[in-house]
């Protein structure tokens, strides 16, 4: 991906119109040294999986994210090192 943050931007008028939906997987998963801006989307999972998993030295900036139904946890932050 290179340097800088990746932005995923949905519809600012209605977050439910842009849906990231998975079955048996995490909807958003960051590891290593990644940076993501997530705006105006709906996240949901079925069967298994979390909406967002941030691992390691990654960072996530959320703006108006709609957390729908999830089989797991809405937001997991793990192994954060300074």
CSV table of N, CA and C in Angstrom, one decimal, residues 11-80:
chain,number,residue,atom,x,y,z
A,11,UNK,N,-21.3,6.6,1.9
A,11,UNK,CA,-22.3,7.7,1.7
A,11,UNK,C,-22.5,8.5,2.9
A,12,UNK,N,-22.1,9.7,2.9
A,12,UNK,CA,-22.3,10.6,4.1
A,12,UNK,C,-23.8,10.8,4.5
A,13,UNK,N,-24.7,10.7,3.5
A,13,UNK,CA,-26.1,11.0,3.7
A,13,UNK,C,-26.8,9.8,4.4
A,14,UNK,N,-26.2,8.5,4.2
A,14,UNK,CA,-26.8,7.3,4.7
A,14,UNK,C,-25.8,6.2,4.8
A,15,UNK,N,-25.3,6.0,6.0
A,15,UNK,CA,-24.3,4.9,6.2
A,15,UNK,C,-24.8,3.5,5.9
A,16,UNK,N,-26.1,3.3,5.9
A,16,UNK,CA,-26.6,2.0,5.6
A,16,UNK,C,-26.6,1.7,4.1
A,17,UNK,N,-26.3,2.6,3.3
A,17,UNK,CA,-26.3,2.4,1.8
A,17,UNK,C,-25.0,1.7,1.4
A,18,UNK,N,-23.9,1.8,2.2
A,18,UNK,CA,-22.6,1.2,1.8
A,18,UNK,C,-22.3,0.2,2.9
A,19,UNK,N,-22.4,-1.1,2.6
A,19,UNK,CA,-22.3,-2.1,3.6
A,19,UNK,C,-21.1,-3.0,3.3
A,20,UNK,N,-20.2,-3.2,4.3
A,20,UNK,CA,-19.2,-4.2,4.2
A,20,UNK,C,-19.7,-5.4,5.1
A,21,UNK,N,-20.0,-6.5,4.4
A,21,UNK,CA,-20.6,-7.6,5.1
A,21,UNK,C,-19.8,-8.9,4.8
A,22,UNK,N,-19.5,-9.7,5.8
A,22,UNK,CA,-18.8,-10.9,5.6
A,22,UNK,C,-19.5,-12.1,6.2
A,23,UNK,N,-19.1,-13.3,5.8
A,23,UNK,CA,-19.6,-14.5,6.4
A,23,UNK,C,-18.3,-15.3,6.8
A,24,UNK,N,-18.2,-15.6,8.0
A,24,UNK,CA,-17.1,-16.4,8.6
A,24,UNK,C,-15.7,-15.7,8.4
A,25,UNK,N,-15.7,-14.3,8.5
A,25,UNK,CA,-14.5,-13.6,8.4
A,25,UNK,C,-14.7,-12.2,9.0
A,26,UNK,N,-13.5,-11.6,9.3
A,26,UNK,CA,-13.6,-10.2,9.8
A,26,UNK,C,-13.9,-9.3,8.7
A,27,UNK,N,-14.7,-8.2,9.0
A,27,UNK,CA,-15.1,-7.3,7.9
A,27,UNK,C,-13.9,-6.4,7.6
A,28,UNK,N,-13.2,-5.9,8.6
A,28,UNK,CA,-12.0,-5.0,8.4
A,28,UNK,C,-10.9,-5.6,9.3
A,29,UNK,N,-9.7,-5.9,8.8
A,29,UNK,CA,-8.6,-6.4,9.6
A,29,UNK,C,-7.3,-5.7,9.2
A,30,UNK,N,-6.7,-5.1,10.2
A,30,UNK,CA,-5.4,-4.4,9.9
A,30,UNK,C,-4.3,-5.0,10.8
A,31,UNK,N,-3.1,-5.2,10.2
A,31,UNK,CA,-2.0,-5.7,10.9
A,31,UNK,C,-0.7,-5.0,10.5
A,32,UNK,N,0.3,-5.2,11.2
A,32,UNK,CA,1.6,-4.5,10.9
A,32,UNK,C,1.5,-3.1,11.2
A,33,UNK,N,1.9,-2.2,10.3
A,33,UNK,CA,1.9,-0.8,10.4
A,33,UNK,C,1.0,-0.2,9.3
A,34,UNK,N,-0.2,-0.5,9.4
A,34,UNK,CA,-1.2,0.1,8.4
A,34,UNK,C,-2.0,1.2,9.0
A,35,UNK,N,-2.5,2.1,8.2
A,35,UNK,CA,-3.3,3.2,8.6
A,35,UNK,C,-4.5,3.3,7.7
A,36,UNK,N,-5.7,3.3,8.4
A,36,UNK,CA,-7.0,3.3,7.6
A,36,UNK,C,-7.9,4.4,8.2
A,37,UNK,N,-8.6,5.1,7.3
A,37,UNK,CA,-9.7,6.0,7.6
A,37,UNK,C,-10.9,5.3,7.1
A,38,UNK,N,-11.9,5.1,7.9
A,38,UNK,CA,-13.1,4.5,7.6
A,38,UNK,C,-14.3,5.4,7.8
A,39,UNK,N,-15.0,5.8,6.8
A,39,UNK,CA,-16.1,6.8,6.9
A,39,UNK,C,-17.4,6.4,6.3
A,40,UNK,N,-18.5,6.6,7.0
A,40,UNK,CA,-19.8,6.5,6.4
A,40,UNK,C,-20.2,5.1,5.8
A,41,UNK,N,-19.8,4.1,6.5
A,41,UNK,CA,-20.1,2.7,6.1
A,41,UNK,C,-20.8,2.0,7.2
A,42,UNK,N,-21.4,0.8,6.8
A,42,UNK,CA,-22.0,-0.1,7.8
A,42,UNK,C,-21.2,-1.4,7.7
A,43,UNK,N,-20.9,-1.9,8.9
A,43,UNK,CA,-20.1,-3.2,9.0
A,43,UNK,C,-21.0,-4.2,9.6
A,44,UNK,N,-20.9,-5.4,9.1
A,44,UNK,CA,-21.7,-6.5,9.7
A,44,UNK,C,-21.0,-7.9,9.3
A,45,UNK,N,-21.2,-8.9,10.2
A,45,UNK,CA,-20.6,-10.2,10.0
A,45,UNK,C,-21.7,-11.2,10.3
A,46,UNK,N,-21.6,-12.4,9.7
A,46,UNK,CA,-22.5,-13.5,10.0
A,46,UNK,C,-21.7,-14.8,10.2
A,47,UNK,N,-22.2,-15.7,10.9
A,47,UNK,CA,-21.6,-17.0,11.2
A,47,UNK,C,-20.4,-16.9,12.2
A,48,UNK,N,-19.3,-16.2,11.8
A,48,UNK,CA,-18.2,-15.9,12.7
A,48,UNK,C,-17.5,-14.6,12.2
A,49,UNK,N,-16.6,-14.1,13.0
A,49,UNK,CA,-15.9,-12.9,12.6
A,49,UNK,C,-16.3,-11.7,13.3
A,50,UNK,N,-15.4,-10.7,13.4
A,50,UNK,CA,-15.6,-9.4,14.1
A,50,UNK,C,-15.7,-8.3,13.0
A,51,UNK,N,-16.3,-7.2,13.4
A,51,UNK,CA,-16.4,-6.1,12.5
A,51,UNK,C,-15.1,-5.5,12.2
A,52,UNK,N,-14.3,-5.2,13.2
A,52,UNK,CA,-13.0,-4.5,13.0
A,52,UNK,C,-12.0,-5.2,13.9
A,53,UNK,N,-10.8,-5.6,13.4
A,53,UNK,CA,-9.7,-6.1,14.2
A,53,UNK,C,-8.5,-5.3,13.8
A,54,UNK,N,-7.9,-4.6,14.8
A,54,UNK,CA,-6.6,-3.8,14.6
A,54,UNK,C,-5.5,-4.5,15.4
A,55,UNK,N,-4.5,-4.9,14.8
A,55,UNK,CA,-3.4,-5.6,15.4
A,55,UNK,C,-2.1,-4.9,15.2
A,56,UNK,N,-1.2,-5.0,16.1
A,56,UNK,CA,0.2,-4.5,16.0
A,56,UNK,C,0.2,-3.0,16.1
A,57,UNK,N,0.9,-2.3,15.2
A,57,UNK,CA,1.1,-0.9,15.3
A,57,UNK,C,0.2,-0.2,14.3
A,58,UNK,N,-0.8,-0.8,13.8
A,58,UNK,CA,-1.8,-0.2,12.9
A,58,UNK,C,-2.7,0.8,13.6
A,59,UNK,N,-3.2,1.7,12.8
A,59,UNK,CA,-4.1,2.7,13.4
A,59,UNK,C,-5.4,2.8,12.5
A,60,UNK,N,-6.5,3.2,13.2
A,60,UNK,CA,-7.8,3.3,12.5
A,60,UNK,C,-8.5,4.5,13.0
A,61,UNK,N,-9.0,5.3,12.0
A,61,UNK,CA,-9.8,6.5,12.3
A,61,UNK,C,-11.2,6.2,11.7
A,62,UNK,N,-12.2,6.2,12.6
A,62,UNK,CA,-13.6,5.9,12.2
A,62,UNK,C,-14.4,7.2,12.3
A,63,UNK,N,-15.2,7.5,11.3
A,63,UNK,CA,-16.1,8.6,11.3
A,63,UNK,C,-17.5,8.1,10.8
A,64,UNK,N,-18.5,8.2,11.7
A,64,UNK,CA,-19.9,7.8,11.4
A,64,UNK,C,-19.9,6.4,10.8
A,65,UNK,N,-19.4,5.4,11.5
A,65,UNK,CA,-19.5,4.0,11.1
A,65,UNK,C,-20.6,3.4,11.9
A,66,UNK,N,-21.5,2.7,11.1
A,66,UNK,CA,-22.7,2.0,11.6
A,66,UNK,C,-22.3,0.6,11.9
A,67,UNK,N,-22.3,0.1,13.1
A,67,UNK,CA,-22.0,-1.3,13.5
A,67,UNK,C,-23.3,-2.0,13.5
A,68,UNK,N,-23.5,-2.9,12.5
A,68,UNK,CA,-24.6,-3.7,12.4
A,68,UNK,C,-24.5,-5.0,13.2
A,69,UNK,N,-25.3,-6.0,13.0
A,69,UNK,CA,-25.2,-7.3,13.7
A,69,UNK,C,-23.8,-7.9,13.4
A,70,UNK,N,-23.3,-8.5,14.4
A,70,UNK,CA,-22.0,-9.2,14.2
A,70,UNK,C,-22.0,-10.5,15.0
A,71,UNK,N,-21.3,-11.5,14.4
A,71,UNK,CA,-21.2,-12.8,15.1
A,71,UNK,C,-20.2,-12.8,16.2
A,72,UNK,N,-19.3,-11.8,16.1
A,72,UNK,CA,-18.2,-11.7,17.1
A,72,UNK,C,-18.3,-10.4,17.9
A,73,UNK,N,-17.3,-9.6,17.8
A,73,UNK,CA,-17.2,-8.3,18.6
A,73,UNK,C,-17.1,-7.2,17.6
A,74,UNK,N,-17.6,-6.1,17.9
A,74,UNK,CA,-17.6,-4.9,17.0
A,74,UNK,C,-16.2,-4.4,16.8
A,75,UNK,N,-15.4,-4.2,17.8
A,75,UNK,CA,-14.1,-3.6,17.6
A,75,UNK,C,-13.1,-4.3,18.5
A,76,UNK,N,-12.0,-4.9,18.0
A,76,UNK,CA,-11.0,-5.6,18.7
A,76,UNK,C,-9.6,-4.9,18.4
A,77,UNK,N,-8.9,-4.5,19.5
A,77,UNK,CA,-7.6,-3.9,19.4
A,77,UNK,C,-6.7,-4.8,20.2
A,78,UNK,N,-5.7,-5.4,19.5
A,78,UNK,CA,-4.8,-6.4,20.2
A,78,UNK,C,-3.3,-6.2,19.8
A,79,UNK,N,-2.5,-6.6,20.7
A,79,UNK,CA,-1.0,-6.6,20.5
A,79,UNK,C,-0.5,-5.2,20.1
A,80,UNK,N,-1.0,-4.1,20.8
A,80,UNK,CA,-0.6,-2.8,20.5
A,80,UNK,C,0.7,-2.5,21.2
